[in-house]
Coordinates of C-alpha atoms in Angstrom, one line a residue:
Chain A
M1 CA 0.0 0.0 0.0
A2 CA 1.8 3.0 -1.3
E3 CA -0.4 5.3 0.7
S4 CA 0.2 3.7 4.0
I5 CA 3.9 3.8 3.4
C6 CA 3.8 7.5 2.8
R7 CA 1.6 7.9 5.9
A8 CA 4.1 6.0 8.0
L9 CA 7.0 8.1 6.8
R10 CA 4.9 11.3 7.3
D11 CA 4.1 10.4 10.9
G12 CA 7.7 9.8 11.6
A13 CA 9.3 8.4 14.7
L14 CA 7.3 7.5 17.8
E15 CA 8.5 8.6 21.2
G16 CA 11.2 6.3 22.4
E17 CA 11.5 4.4 19.1
H18 CA 13.9 4.5 16.2
A19 CA 12.8 6.3 13.1
P20 CA 10.8 4.3 10.6
A21 CA 12.8 3.2 7.6
L22 CA 11.8 2.0 4.2
T23 CA 13.7 -0.2 1.8
I24 CA 12.4 0.0 -1.8
K25 CA 13.6 -3.1 -3.6
D26 CA 13.4 -3.9 -7.3
S27 CA 15.2 -6.2 -9.8
I28 CA 16.0 -6.0 -13.5
A29 CA 12.9 -7.9 -14.4
S30 CA 10.8 -5.0 -13.1
P31 CA 13.2 -2.0 -12.8
S32 CA 10.6 0.5 -11.6
G33 CA 12.2 1.1 -8.2
P34 CA 13.5 4.6 -9.0
I35 CA 10.0 5.6 -10.0
V36 CA 8.6 4.4 -6.7
F37 CA 11.4 6.2 -4.9
N38 CA 10.6 9.4 -6.7
H39 CA 6.9 8.9 -5.9
V40 CA 7.7 8.5 -2.2
L41 CA 10.0 11.5 -2.3
V42 CA 7.4 13.7 -3.9
Q43 CA 4.7 12.6 -1.5
L44 CA 6.9 13.3 1.5
S45 CA 7.9 16.7 0.1
S46 CA 4.3 17.8 -0.4
N47 CA 3.5 16.6 3.2
I48 CA 6.4 18.7 4.5
L49 CA 5.2 21.7 2.6
A50 CA 1.7 21.3 3.9
L51 CA 3.2 21.0 7.4
K52 CA 1.4 17.7 7.9
S53 CA 4.5 15.7 8.6
Q54 CA 6.7 15.3 11.7
S55 CA 9.8 16.1 9.7
Q56 CA 10.5 19.6 8.6
G57 CA 13.0 18.9 5.9
I58 CA 14.7 16.3 3.7
V59 CA 18.3 15.5 3.3
L60 CA 18.7 13.8 0.0
V61 CA 21.8 11.7 -0.7
A62 CA 22.0 11.7 -4.5
L63 CA 24.3 8.9 -5.8
S64 CA 22.7 7.8 -9.0
R65 CA 21.0 11.0 -10.3
S66 CA 22.2 14.5 -10.4
P67 CA 20.8 17.1 -7.9
S68 CA 19.3 19.0 -10.8
F69 CA 17.3 16.0 -11.8
Y70 CA 15.6 16.0 -8.4
V71 CA 14.9 19.7 -8.6
D72 CA 13.4 19.2 -12.0
L73 CA 11.3 16.3 -10.7
L74 CA 9.9 18.3 -7.8
K75 CA 9.2 21.2 -10.1
S76 CA 7.4 19.0 -12.6
R77 CA 5.1 17.7 -9.8
G78 CA 4.0 21.1 -8.9
I79 CA 6.1 21.6 -5.8
D80 CA 7.1 25.2 -5.1
V81 CA 10.8 25.3 -6.0
D82 CA 11.5 28.8 -4.7
S83 CA 11.1 27.6 -1.1
L84 CA 13.4 24.6 -1.7
H85 CA 16.3 26.0 0.3
K86 CA 14.1 26.0 3.4
W87 CA 13.4 22.3 3.5
L88 CA 15.7 20.5 1.1
R89 CA 19.4 19.7 1.2
V90 CA 21.1 17.6 -1.4
L91 CA 24.4 15.8 -0.7
D92 CA 25.8 15.5 -4.2
C93 CA 27.6 12.1 -4.4
Y94 CA 26.9 12.0 -8.1
T95 CA 29.1 14.6 -9.7
D96 CA 32.5 13.5 -8.3
P97 CA 32.1 10.5 -6.0
L98 CA 35.8 9.5 -6.1
G99 CA 37.4 12.9 -6.3
W100 CA 38.8 12.2 -9.8
K101 CA 37.8 15.6 -11.1
D102 CA 39.2 17.2 -8.0
R103 CA 42.5 15.6 -8.6
L104 CA 42.5 16.9 -12.2
V105 CA 41.9 20.4 -11.0
E106 CA 44.9 20.0 -8.7
C107 CA 47.1 18.9 -11.6
G108 CA 45.8 21.9 -13.5
S109 CA 44.4 19.8 -16.3
I110 CA 41.0 21.2 -16.0
T111 CA 39.4 24.2 -14.5
N112 CA 36.1 24.5 -12.6
P113 CA 35.1 20.9 -12.9
S114 CA 31.9 20.8 -11.0
P115 CA 28.8 23.0 -11.0
E116 CA 28.7 25.7 -8.4
A117 CA 27.8 24.3 -5.0
S118 CA 24.9 26.3 -3.7
N119 CA 23.6 26.5 -0.2
K120 CA 21.3 23.6 -0.8
V121 CA 23.7 21.3 -2.5
R122 CA 26.9 20.1 -0.9
L123 CA 29.5 18.1 -2.9
C124 CA 30.8 14.9 -1.5
K125 CA 34.2 14.0 -3.0
D126 CA 34.8 10.6 -1.3
V127 CA 31.8 8.4 -0.9
R128 CA 34.1 5.6 0.4
N129 CA 34.4 7.4 3.6
L130 CA 31.1 6.7 5.2
D131 CA 31.9 8.4 8.5
N132 CA 32.3 11.7 6.7
L133 CA 29.1 11.0 4.7
S134 CA 27.2 10.3 7.9
S135 CA 28.4 13.5 9.6
S136 CA 27.6 15.5 6.5
I137 CA 24.1 14.2 6.5
I138 CA 23.5 15.1 10.1
E139 CA 25.1 18.5 9.7
M140 CA 23.0 19.3 6.7
G141 CA 19.9 18.2 8.6
K142 CA 20.7 20.4 11.5
E143 CA 21.2 23.3 9.1
L144 CA 17.6 22.7 8.1
V145 CA 15.9 22.2 11.4
G146 CA 18.2 23.8 13.9
Q147 CA 19.6 22.2 17.1
G148 CA 16.4 21.9 18.9
K149 CA 13.7 19.2 18.7
G150 CA 13.0 19.6 15.0
R151 CA 13.3 16.5 12.9
F152 CA 14.3 15.8 9.3
S153 CA 14.1 12.9 6.9
V154 CA 16.9 11.2 5.0
A155 CA 16.5 9.8 1.5
I156 CA 19.2 7.8 -0.2
D157 CA 18.6 7.3 -3.9
S158 CA 20.7 4.2 -4.2
A159 CA 21.9 2.0 -1.4
T160 CA 23.3 -0.1 -4.2
D161 CA 25.8 2.5 -5.3
M162 CA 26.8 3.0 -1.6
L163 CA 27.4 -0.8 -1.3
R164 CA 29.6 -0.7 -4.3
H165 CA 31.9 1.7 -2.6
A166 CA 31.8 0.4 0.9
S167 CA 31.2 -2.9 2.8
I168 CA 27.9 -4.0 4.0
S169 CA 28.9 -3.6 7.6
S170 CA 29.8 0.0 7.2
V171 CA 26.7 0.8 5.2
A172 CA 24.6 -0.9 7.9
A173 CA 26.4 1.1 10.6
L174 CA 25.6 4.3 8.7
L175 CA 21.9 3.4 8.3
S176 CA 21.3 2.3 11.8
S177 CA 23.1 5.4 13.2
L178 CA 20.8 7.5 11.1
R179 CA 17.7 5.7 12.3
S180 CA 18.7 6.0 15.9
H181 CA 19.6 9.7 15.7
A182 CA 17.3 11.8 17.8
Q183 CA 16.6 14.3 15.0
V184 CA 15.9 11.9 12.2
S185 CA 12.2 11.5 11.5
C186 CA 12.3 8.8 8.9
A187 CA 14.7 7.3 6.3
F188 CA 14.2 5.5 3.0
W189 CA 16.5 4.1 0.3
L190 CA 16.4 2.2 -2.9
L191 CA 18.1 -1.1 -3.5
H192 CA 18.5 -3.2 -6.7
S193 CA 18.2 -6.6 -5.1
D194 CA 19.7 -8.7 -7.9
L195 CA 23.0 -7.0 -7.6
H196 CA 23.6 -8.2 -4.1
E197 CA 23.9 -11.4 -2.2
V198 CA 20.9 -12.5 -0.3
R199 CA 22.8 -11.8 2.9
V200 CA 23.2 -8.1 2.0
T201 CA 19.5 -7.5 1.1
S202 CA 18.3 -9.2 4.2
V203 CA 20.6 -7.1 6.4
L204 CA 19.0 -4.0 4.9
E205 CA 15.6 -5.5 5.3
Y206 CA 16.2 -6.1 9.0
L207 CA 17.3 -2.5 9.4
S208 CA 14.0 -1.2 7.9
S209 CA 10.6 -1.3 9.4
M210 CA 9.0 -1.3 6.0
L211 CA 9.8 -3.1 2.8
A212 CA 8.4 -2.2 -0.6
N213 CA 9.1 -4.9 -3.1
V214 CA 8.6 -4.1 -6.8
E215 CA 8.1 -7.4 -8.7
P216 CA 7.2 -8.3 -12.2
M217 CA 3.6 -9.2 -13.0
T218 CA 4.6 -12.5 -14.5
Q219 CA 7.9 -14.2 -14.2
S220 CA 9.6 -15.3 -17.4
T221 CA 9.3 -19.1 -17.4
N222 CA 12.5 -20.2 -19.0
G223 CA 14.6 -17.9 -16.7
Q224 CA 16.5 -16.5 -19.6
R225 CA 16.8 -12.8 -19.1
G226 CA 16.1 -10.5 -22.0
N227 CA 15.5 -13.0 -24.6
S228 CA 13.5 -11.5 -27.3
E229 CA 11.1 -14.4 -27.2
N230 CA 9.8 -12.7 -24.1
F231 CA 9.4 -9.4 -25.9
S232 CA 5.8 -8.8 -24.9
L233 CA 6.6 -10.0 -21.4
L234 CA 9.4 -7.4 -21.1
E235 CA 7.1 -4.7 -22.5
Q236 CA 4.4 -5.6 -20.0
N237 CA 6.8 -5.7 -17.1
S238 CA 8.2 -2.3 -17.9
K239 CA 4.8 -0.7 -17.5
R240 CA 3.1 -2.7 -14.8
G241 CA 4.0 -4.7 -11.8
K242 CA 3.2 -6.0 -8.4
F243 CA 3.9 -3.9 -5.3
N244 CA 4.3 -6.0 -2.2
V245 CA 4.6 -4.2 1.1
R246 CA 5.7 -5.6 4.4
M247 CA 5.3 -3.5 7.5
K248 CA 6.6 -4.3 10.9
R249 CA 4.7 -3.0 13.9
R250 CA 6.2 -2.2 17.2
N251 CA 4.8 -5.2 18.9
G252 CA 6.4 -7.5 16.3
R253 CA 3.2 -7.9 14.2
V254 CA 4.0 -8.1 10.5
R255 CA 1.5 -6.9 8.0
L256 CA 1.7 -8.0 4.4
M257 CA -0.1 -6.0 1.7
F258 CA -0.3 -6.4 -2.1
E259 CA -1.0 -3.8 -4.7
E260 CA -0.5 -3.4 -8.4
F261 CA 1.0 -0.5 -10.1
C262 CA 1.1 0.8 -13.6
I263 CA 3.2 3.6 -15.0
E264 CA 1.5 6.3 -17.0
Q265 CA 2.7 9.5 -18.6
S266 CA 1.6 11.4 -15.5
G267 CA 3.3 9.2 -13.0
I268 CA 2.9 5.9 -11.2
K269 CA -0.6 4.7 -10.3
F270 CA -1.3 2.2 -7.5
T271 CA -4.4 0.0 -7.7
P272 CA -5.7 -2.7 -5.4
V273 CA -5.1 -6.2 -6.7
S274 CA -7.9 -7.3 -9.0
S275 CA -10.0 -10.0 -7.4
D276 CA -8.1 -13.3 -7.0
G277 CA -6.0 -12.5 -10.0
G278 CA -8.9 -13.1 -12.4
I279 CA -6.9 -12.0 -15.4
V280 CA -4.1 -14.4 -14.7
T281 CA -6.2 -17.5 -14.0
Q282 CA -8.2 -16.9 -17.1
S283 CA -5.2 -16.6 -19.3
L284 CA -3.8 -19.8 -17.8
V285 CA -6.8 -21.9 -19.0
P286 CA -5.9 -23.3 -22.4
K287 CA -8.0 -22.3 -25.3
V288 CA -10.1 -25.4 -26.3
Q289 CA -13.3 -25.9 -28.3
F290 CA -15.3 -27.1 -25.4
N291 CA -16.1 -25.4 -22.1
L292 CA -13.9 -26.2 -19.2
Q293 CA -15.7 -23.7 -16.9
L294 CA -19.3 -23.1 -16.3
S295 CA -21.0 -19.9 -17.4
E296 CA -22.7 -17.8 -14.8
K297 CA -26.2 -19.1 -15.8
E298 CA -25.1 -22.7 -15.6
R299 CA -23.6 -22.0 -12.2
I300 CA -26.9 -20.6 -10.9
E301 CA -28.8 -23.6 -12.3
R302 CA -26.5 -26.0 -10.7
A303 CA -27.0 -24.4 -7.3
K304 CA -30.7 -24.9 -7.6
V305 CA -30.6 -28.7 -8.1
V306 CA -32.1 -30.6 -5.2
L307 CA -29.9 -33.5 -4.5
P308 CA -31.5 -36.9 -3.8
F309 CA -32.6 -37.2 -0.2
E310 CA -31.9 -33.5 0.4
H311 CA -35.7 -32.8 0.6
Q312 CA -36.4 -35.6 3.0
G313 CA -37.0 -35.0 6.6
N314 CA -38.7 -31.7 6.2
G315 CA -42.2 -33.0 6.9
K316 CA -43.0 -34.9 3.7
S317 CA -43.4 -38.6 3.7
I318 CA -40.1 -40.4 3.3
E319 CA -39.9 -42.3 0.0
I320 CA -36.9 -44.2 -1.1
Y321 CA -37.2 -44.8 -4.8
D322 CA -35.2 -47.9 -5.9
G323 CA -36.0 -47.4 -9.6
R324 CA -38.5 -50.1 -9.9
R325 CA -42.1 -49.5 -11.0
Y326 CA -44.0 -51.4 -8.4
L327 CA -46.5 -53.9 -9.7
T328 CA -49.0 -52.8 -7.1
E329 CA -49.1 -49.4 -8.7
N330 CA -51.0 -48.6 -11.8
K331 CA -48.5 -48.7 -14.6
T332 CA -50.0 -46.0 -16.7
E333 CA -50.4 -43.8 -13.7
T334 CA -46.8 -44.0 -13.0
I335 CA -45.8 -43.2 -16.5
S336 CA -48.0 -40.2 -16.7
N337 CA -46.6 -39.2 -13.3
F338 CA -43.2 -39.1 -14.8
D339 CA -44.4 -37.3 -17.8
E340 CA -45.8 -34.6 -15.5
K341 CA -42.5 -34.5 -13.7
L342 CA -40.6 -34.0 -16.9
Q343 CA -42.9 -31.2 -17.9
T344 CA -42.5 -29.5 -14.6
N345 CA -38.8 -29.8 -15.0
E346 CA -39.0 -27.2 -17.8
D347 CA -39.7 -24.7 -15.1
P348 CA -36.3 -23.1 -14.8
G349 CA -36.7 -22.3 -11.1
R350 CA -35.9 -25.8 -9.9
G351 CA -33.6 -28.6 -10.8
E352 CA -34.1 -32.3 -10.2
I353 CA -32.2 -35.4 -10.8
I354 CA -34.1 -38.2 -12.5
Y355 CA -32.9 -41.7 -12.4
F356 CA -34.2 -44.8 -14.0
R357 CA -32.8 -48.2 -13.2
D358 CA -31.5 -49.9 -16.3
S359 CA -33.9 -52.9 -15.9
D360 CA -36.1 -54.6 -13.4
D361 CA -33.8 -57.6 -13.4
E362 CA -31.5 -55.8 -11.2
R363 CA -32.0 -56.6 -7.7
P364 CA -32.9 -53.7 -5.4
D365 CA -30.6 -53.1 -2.6
S366 CA -31.4 -55.2 0.3
D367 CA -30.0 -56.2 3.6
E368 CA -29.1 -59.6 2.3
D369 CA -25.5 -60.4 2.3
P370 CA -24.6 -60.8 -1.4
D371 CA -21.8 -63.1 -0.4
D372 CA -23.7 -65.5 1.8
D373 CA -23.6 -68.2 -0.8
L374 CA -19.9 -68.3 -0.8
D375 CA -18.4 -71.3 0.8
I376 CA -15.1 -70.3 2.2
Chain B
M1 CA 18.5 9.9 -45.9
D2 CA 17.9 6.3 -46.8
R3 CA 14.4 5.4 -45.6
S4 CA 15.4 2.0 -44.3
L5 CA 17.9 3.5 -41.9
N6 CA 15.1 5.3 -40.1
L7 CA 13.8 2.3 -38.3
L8 CA 16.8 2.3 -36.0
D9 CA 16.9 6.0 -35.6
E10 CA 13.2 6.1 -34.9
A11 CA 13.6 3.5 -32.2
L12 CA 16.4 5.5 -30.7
G13 CA 14.3 8.6 -30.8
L14 CA 16.7 10.3 -33.1
D15 CA 15.5 12.4 -36.1
N16 CA 17.1 14.1 -39.0
G17 CA 19.0 16.5 -36.9
D18 CA 16.6 19.4 -37.4
S19 CA 15.3 19.6 -33.9
N20 CA 17.0 20.6 -30.7
P21 CA 20.0 18.4 -30.3
S22 CA 19.8 18.3 -26.5
E23 CA 16.6 16.3 -26.8
T24 CA 18.5 13.5 -28.6
R25 CA 20.8 12.8 -25.7
L26 CA 21.3 9.1 -25.2
L27 CA 22.6 6.8 -22.6
L28 CA 22.8 3.7 -24.8
L29 CA 23.9 0.2 -24.0
I30 CA 24.4 -2.1 -27.0
E31 CA 24.4 -5.8 -26.1
D32 CA 25.4 -8.4 -28.7
C33 CA 26.6 -12.0 -28.7
V34 CA 29.0 -14.1 -30.6
E35 CA 26.6 -15.2 -33.3
T36 CA 25.4 -11.6 -34.0
S37 CA 27.7 -8.8 -33.7
A38 CA 26.3 -5.3 -33.2
Y39 CA 29.4 -3.3 -34.4
F40 CA 27.3 -2.0 -37.2
V41 CA 25.2 0.0 -34.7
L42 CA 28.4 1.7 -33.5
H43 CA 29.4 2.5 -37.1
H44 CA 26.0 3.8 -37.9
L45 CA 26.1 6.2 -34.9
I46 CA 29.6 7.4 -35.8
K47 CA 28.6 8.1 -39.3
R48 CA 25.4 9.9 -38.1
S49 CA 27.3 12.1 -35.7
L50 CA 30.0 13.0 -38.2
S51 CA 27.7 13.7 -41.0
P52 CA 28.0 17.2 -42.6
H53 CA 24.7 18.4 -41.1
S54 CA 25.9 18.1 -37.6
S55 CA 28.8 19.6 -35.8
A56 CA 29.1 16.9 -33.2
L57 CA 32.3 15.6 -31.8
V58 CA 32.9 11.9 -31.2
V59 CA 35.2 10.7 -28.5
F60 CA 36.0 7.0 -29.2
V61 CA 37.5 4.9 -26.4
A62 CA 38.8 1.8 -28.2
F63 CA 39.8 -1.4 -26.6
A64 CA 38.8 -3.8 -29.3
Q65 CA 40.3 -2.5 -32.6
P66 CA 42.9 -0.1 -34.0
F67 CA 42.0 3.1 -35.7
S68 CA 42.7 1.7 -39.2
H69 CA 39.9 -0.9 -38.7
Y70 CA 37.3 1.7 -38.1
D71 CA 38.7 3.9 -40.8
R72 CA 38.4 1.2 -43.4
I73 CA 34.8 0.5 -42.5
L74 CA 33.6 4.0 -42.2
R75 CA 35.3 4.9 -45.5
K76 CA 33.1 2.4 -47.2
M77 CA 30.1 4.0 -45.7
G78 CA 31.2 7.3 -47.1
C79 CA 32.8 8.9 -44.0
N80 CA 36.5 9.7 -43.8
L81 CA 37.7 9.3 -40.3
V82 CA 41.2 10.6 -41.0
V83 CA 39.9 13.9 -42.2
Q84 CA 37.5 14.1 -39.3
R85 CA 40.4 13.3 -36.9
D86 CA 42.4 16.1 -38.5
N87 CA 39.4 18.4 -38.1
K88 CA 39.4 17.5 -34.4
R89 CA 35.9 16.1 -34.7
F90 CA 36.9 12.5 -34.1
L91 CA 39.0 11.8 -31.0
F92 CA 40.3 8.3 -31.1
L93 CA 41.8 6.9 -27.9
D94 CA 43.5 3.6 -28.5
M95 CA 43.6 2.5 -24.9
L96 CA 45.8 -0.5 -25.4
T97 CA 48.7 1.4 -26.9
L98 CA 48.1 4.6 -25.1
E99 CA 51.1 5.7 -23.1
C100 CA 51.1 8.6 -20.7
P101 CA 54.1 10.7 -20.9
G102 CA 56.5 10.0 -18.1
E103 CA 54.4 7.2 -16.7
P104 CA 54.7 4.3 -19.1
Q105 CA 53.9 1.7 -16.5
M106 CA 50.8 3.4 -15.3
E107 CA 48.0 1.0 -14.4
M108 CA 45.0 0.9 -16.7
V109 CA 42.7 2.1 -13.9
K110 CA 44.8 5.2 -13.3
K111 CA 45.1 5.6 -17.0
L112 CA 41.3 5.5 -17.4
A113 CA 40.8 8.0 -14.6
K114 CA 43.4 10.4 -15.9
V115 CA 43.4 10.1 -19.7
D116 CA 39.7 10.1 -20.2
F117 CA 39.1 13.2 -18.2
L118 CA 42.3 14.9 -19.4
I119 CA 41.4 14.5 -23.0
C120 CA 37.6 14.4 -23.0
M121 CA 37.2 17.4 -20.7
E122 CA 40.1 19.6 -21.7
K123 CA 40.4 19.2 -25.4
S124 CA 36.7 19.1 -26.1
R125 CA 35.5 21.4 -23.5
K126 CA 35.2 24.5 -25.7
L127 CA 33.5 22.6 -28.4
W128 CA 31.0 21.1 -26.0
R129 CA 30.2 24.4 -24.6
L130 CA 29.3 25.5 -28.1
E131 CA 27.4 22.4 -29.1
P132 CA 25.6 21.0 -26.2
G133 CA 24.0 17.7 -26.7
A134 CA 25.5 16.9 -30.0
S135 CA 28.6 15.1 -28.8
L136 CA 29.1 11.4 -28.4
V137 CA 31.4 9.3 -26.1
M138 CA 31.7 5.7 -27.3
I139 CA 33.3 2.8 -25.6
D140 CA 34.2 -0.3 -27.5
D141 CA 33.9 -2.5 -25.6
I142 CA 33.2 -2.9 -21.9
S143 CA 34.3 -6.5 -21.6
L144 CA 37.8 -5.7 -22.9
M145 CA 37.9 -2.7 -20.6
E146 CA 37.2 -5.1 -17.7
V147 CA 40.1 -7.2 -18.9
A148 CA 42.3 -4.2 -19.1
A149 CA 41.3 -3.2 -15.6
N150 CA 42.5 -6.6 -14.3
G151 CA 38.9 -7.9 -14.0
S152 CA 37.8 -5.3 -11.6
S153 CA 34.2 -4.5 -12.6
N154 CA 34.0 -1.9 -9.9
H155 CA 36.6 0.2 -11.7
V156 CA 34.7 -0.2 -14.9
L157 CA 31.6 1.0 -13.2
D158 CA 33.4 4.0 -11.7
F159 CA 34.6 4.9 -15.1
L160 CA 31.1 4.6 -16.5
H161 CA 29.7 6.7 -13.8
Y162 CA 32.1 9.5 -14.6
C163 CA 31.1 9.2 -18.2
Q164 CA 27.5 9.5 -17.1
T165 CA 28.3 12.7 -15.2
L166 CA 29.6 14.1 -18.5
T167 CA 26.2 13.5 -20.1
T168 CA 24.5 15.6 -17.4
E169 CA 27.2 18.2 -17.3
F170 CA 27.6 18.7 -21.1
G171 CA 24.5 17.1 -22.4
C172 CA 26.4 14.7 -24.6
S173 CA 25.5 11.1 -25.4
L174 CA 27.2 8.0 -24.1
V175 CA 27.2 4.7 -26.0
F176 CA 28.8 1.6 -24.7
L177 CA 29.0 -1.9 -26.2
N178 CA 29.1 -5.2 -24.3
H179 CA 28.9 -8.8 -25.1
K180 CA 26.0 -10.4 -23.3
D181 CA 26.8 -14.0 -23.6
I182 CA 30.0 -13.7 -21.7
Y183 CA 27.9 -13.3 -18.6
S184 CA 25.2 -15.8 -19.4
S185 CA 26.5 -18.6 -17.2
M186 CA 27.1 -16.3 -14.1
E187 CA 24.6 -16.6 -11.3
R188 CA 24.7 -12.9 -10.6
P189 CA 26.1 -11.0 -13.6
T190 CA 26.6 -7.7 -11.7
L191 CA 28.4 -5.8 -14.4
I192 CA 25.8 -6.3 -17.1
L193 CA 22.9 -5.8 -14.7
Q194 CA 24.5 -2.5 -13.5
M195 CA 24.9 -1.3 -17.0
E196 CA 21.3 -2.2 -17.8
Y197 CA 20.1 -0.2 -14.8
L198 CA 22.3 2.7 -15.9
A199 CA 21.3 2.8 -19.5
E200 CA 18.3 4.7 -20.7
V201 CA 18.2 2.8 -24.0
I202 CA 19.2 -0.8 -24.5
I203 CA 19.8 -2.3 -27.9
R204 CA 20.0 -6.1 -28.1
A205 CA 21.3 -7.8 -31.2
E206 CA 20.4 -11.5 -31.4
P207 CA 20.3 -14.2 -34.0
L208 CA 16.8 -15.2 -35.1
A209 CA 15.2 -17.9 -33.0
T210 CA 14.9 -20.1 -36.1
G211 CA 18.6 -19.8 -37.0
L212 CA 20.2 -17.6 -39.6
A213 CA 18.4 -17.0 -42.9
A214 CA 19.9 -15.9 -46.2
D215 CA 18.3 -12.5 -46.2
V216 CA 18.0 -11.8 -42.5
H217 CA 21.1 -11.6 -40.4
G218 CA 19.5 -11.1 -37.0
Q219 CA 17.1 -9.1 -35.0
L220 CA 17.4 -6.0 -32.9
T221 CA 15.4 -5.3 -29.8
V222 CA 15.4 -1.7 -28.7
M223 CA 14.1 -0.8 -25.3
N224 CA 13.8 2.9 -24.8
K225 CA 13.2 3.8 -21.1
G226 CA 12.6 7.4 -22.0
I227 CA 14.8 10.4 -22.4
C228 CA 17.8 10.5 -20.1
D229 CA 17.2 12.6 -17.0
G230 CA 13.8 13.6 -18.0
P231 CA 11.9 14.9 -15.0
R232 CA 8.7 13.3 -15.9
T233 CA 8.0 9.6 -15.8
L234 CA 8.2 8.5 -19.3
Q235 CA 6.8 5.3 -20.6
T236 CA 9.1 2.6 -21.9
K237 CA 8.9 2.1 -25.6
M238 CA 10.0 -1.1 -27.2
C239 CA 10.3 -2.4 -30.7
N240 CA 11.8 -5.3 -32.4
F241 CA 12.9 -5.6 -36.0
H242 CA 15.2 -7.6 -38.3
F243 CA 18.3 -6.4 -40.1
R244 CA 20.4 -7.4 -43.0
I245 CA 24.0 -6.3 -43.3
K246 CA 25.0 -5.3 -46.8
E247 CA 28.3 -4.4 -48.2
N248 CA 28.2 -0.8 -47.1
C249 CA 24.9 -0.3 -45.4
V250 CA 22.4 -2.1 -43.2
E251 CA 18.8 -2.7 -44.0
Y252 CA 16.2 -2.6 -41.2
F253 CA 12.7 -4.0 -41.6
Y254 CA 9.9 -5.4 -39.5
P255 CA 9.5 -9.2 -39.4
G256 CA 7.4 -10.4 -42.3
S257 CA 7.4 -7.1 -44.1
R258 CA 9.6 -8.4 -46.9
T259 CA 8.9 -11.1 -49.4

């Protein structure tokens, strides 16, 4: 539930608890994680601007996109950009993450390598040093909200890039120190799960109170990635997908929620899962010339059929029909009786099972032991 | 322009060069395999960029072939690389023979960090300022770069990241080629996955599922995730078509559209 995630991030940390944290996880089969990340970022921004949220500002650690991308993103979603400096700080780990450009400036090979750092963007020239990174994040947050009780949110646009430069233990240390910081309201980050070992993804999942998993609608069957045989599958997965959310409550209760999303020109849309995956099951039934399933009308009619003996015991005299026309009865009467019954059957309101024994030679069921003539 | 060439250009979102060049900025990954080589896409893009209509600059980072190889092919296609090189529109960096003055034993990683930015940024800086969006950085190819970097895919990714920052800083395009089947047996092919996450447009060259035919040499699948760094969420466009490589051009056509 995208909405409940955004609400949890908006509400922020509870008294005496660590800040809520969200891991957004995707894979190459459904690479829409960045779009979900952007959606969450925009939602949180508009909550902050509307003063609805606990946090008063966002510190965005930009590793995979340039800071100007995020400014453009917020602008395109109708968020007032003029007031950005009041509630947004960007730690730019994108432009020069390893200090190569800086070194070239020192050598005199190039001049003015990086765009002007403004008061809302700070350049980070060594992402491998996570201690520095962590203290920069905290400093920038304090710039936003001051030293007092104000809180800020932290968004990391790619934990994957961070893990490429540093070990899992140091990244985990950074994230948990952020969560436990008294002035952090919430934190969220994006992870491409197929680039990491299972161990690494589960460490990050343990660190977060919420997990949003972006999964493809249908998995490719032969497991071969990117084969053009799966062309339509690829196309479908790039536009739609499943959105699974796991939320951990304080008391240890875990809530699982499922949604679907589709990507439109205007942004990402979340919809509740269509009832028991009707589309999927229907498409799984092979196309044959005869019906494998009942139509709605047939299903209603089947429900109306009175099963043998079902009517008995509700006041009427109990009859057990063994299929024989009794000699004591008038033959013709019986036959006309059946004719009547057949006619009444045309009344669509009621179904009935009619059974004729094959012949009168058949013995009716009796209490006699059919095997009593056996001599064993 | 030859009409048949337009199928690839259309899929890439390129046009005849009339519109604003910054809108045709690409972050393009080309994946091919042993059976079907995708070098012709590189050649096509070089020729396009160096055509007389455009004033683009091409920086070619070569690990696979020497200059004379590309020169011979492009000459057949009607584009003289020697002239373009002398005009400073085609910068060819032969990474395997490149030597840095004073530091002949320099490691490839350092070479990459230093040489690329020294040359790409300094020599072409003025030109890029004048012609934003029209320039092209090409890497041929990533797997050999990985070999040159002593198998460290992390260094390759660092280098690619810096190339990516060039695209946002100068609005140029980045094209890189890799061979997909090299990674096919790996359980977690991190390098190729990272590149697929990075790229905005992916071109896959594959043989036909039914095997090679006389008049069809393979198929291209183009997956366009939208214009690089566009602020709006753009829908992914995909298309698939066949190609036939001729002596000095390539024909593109939809499956079944030829008798």
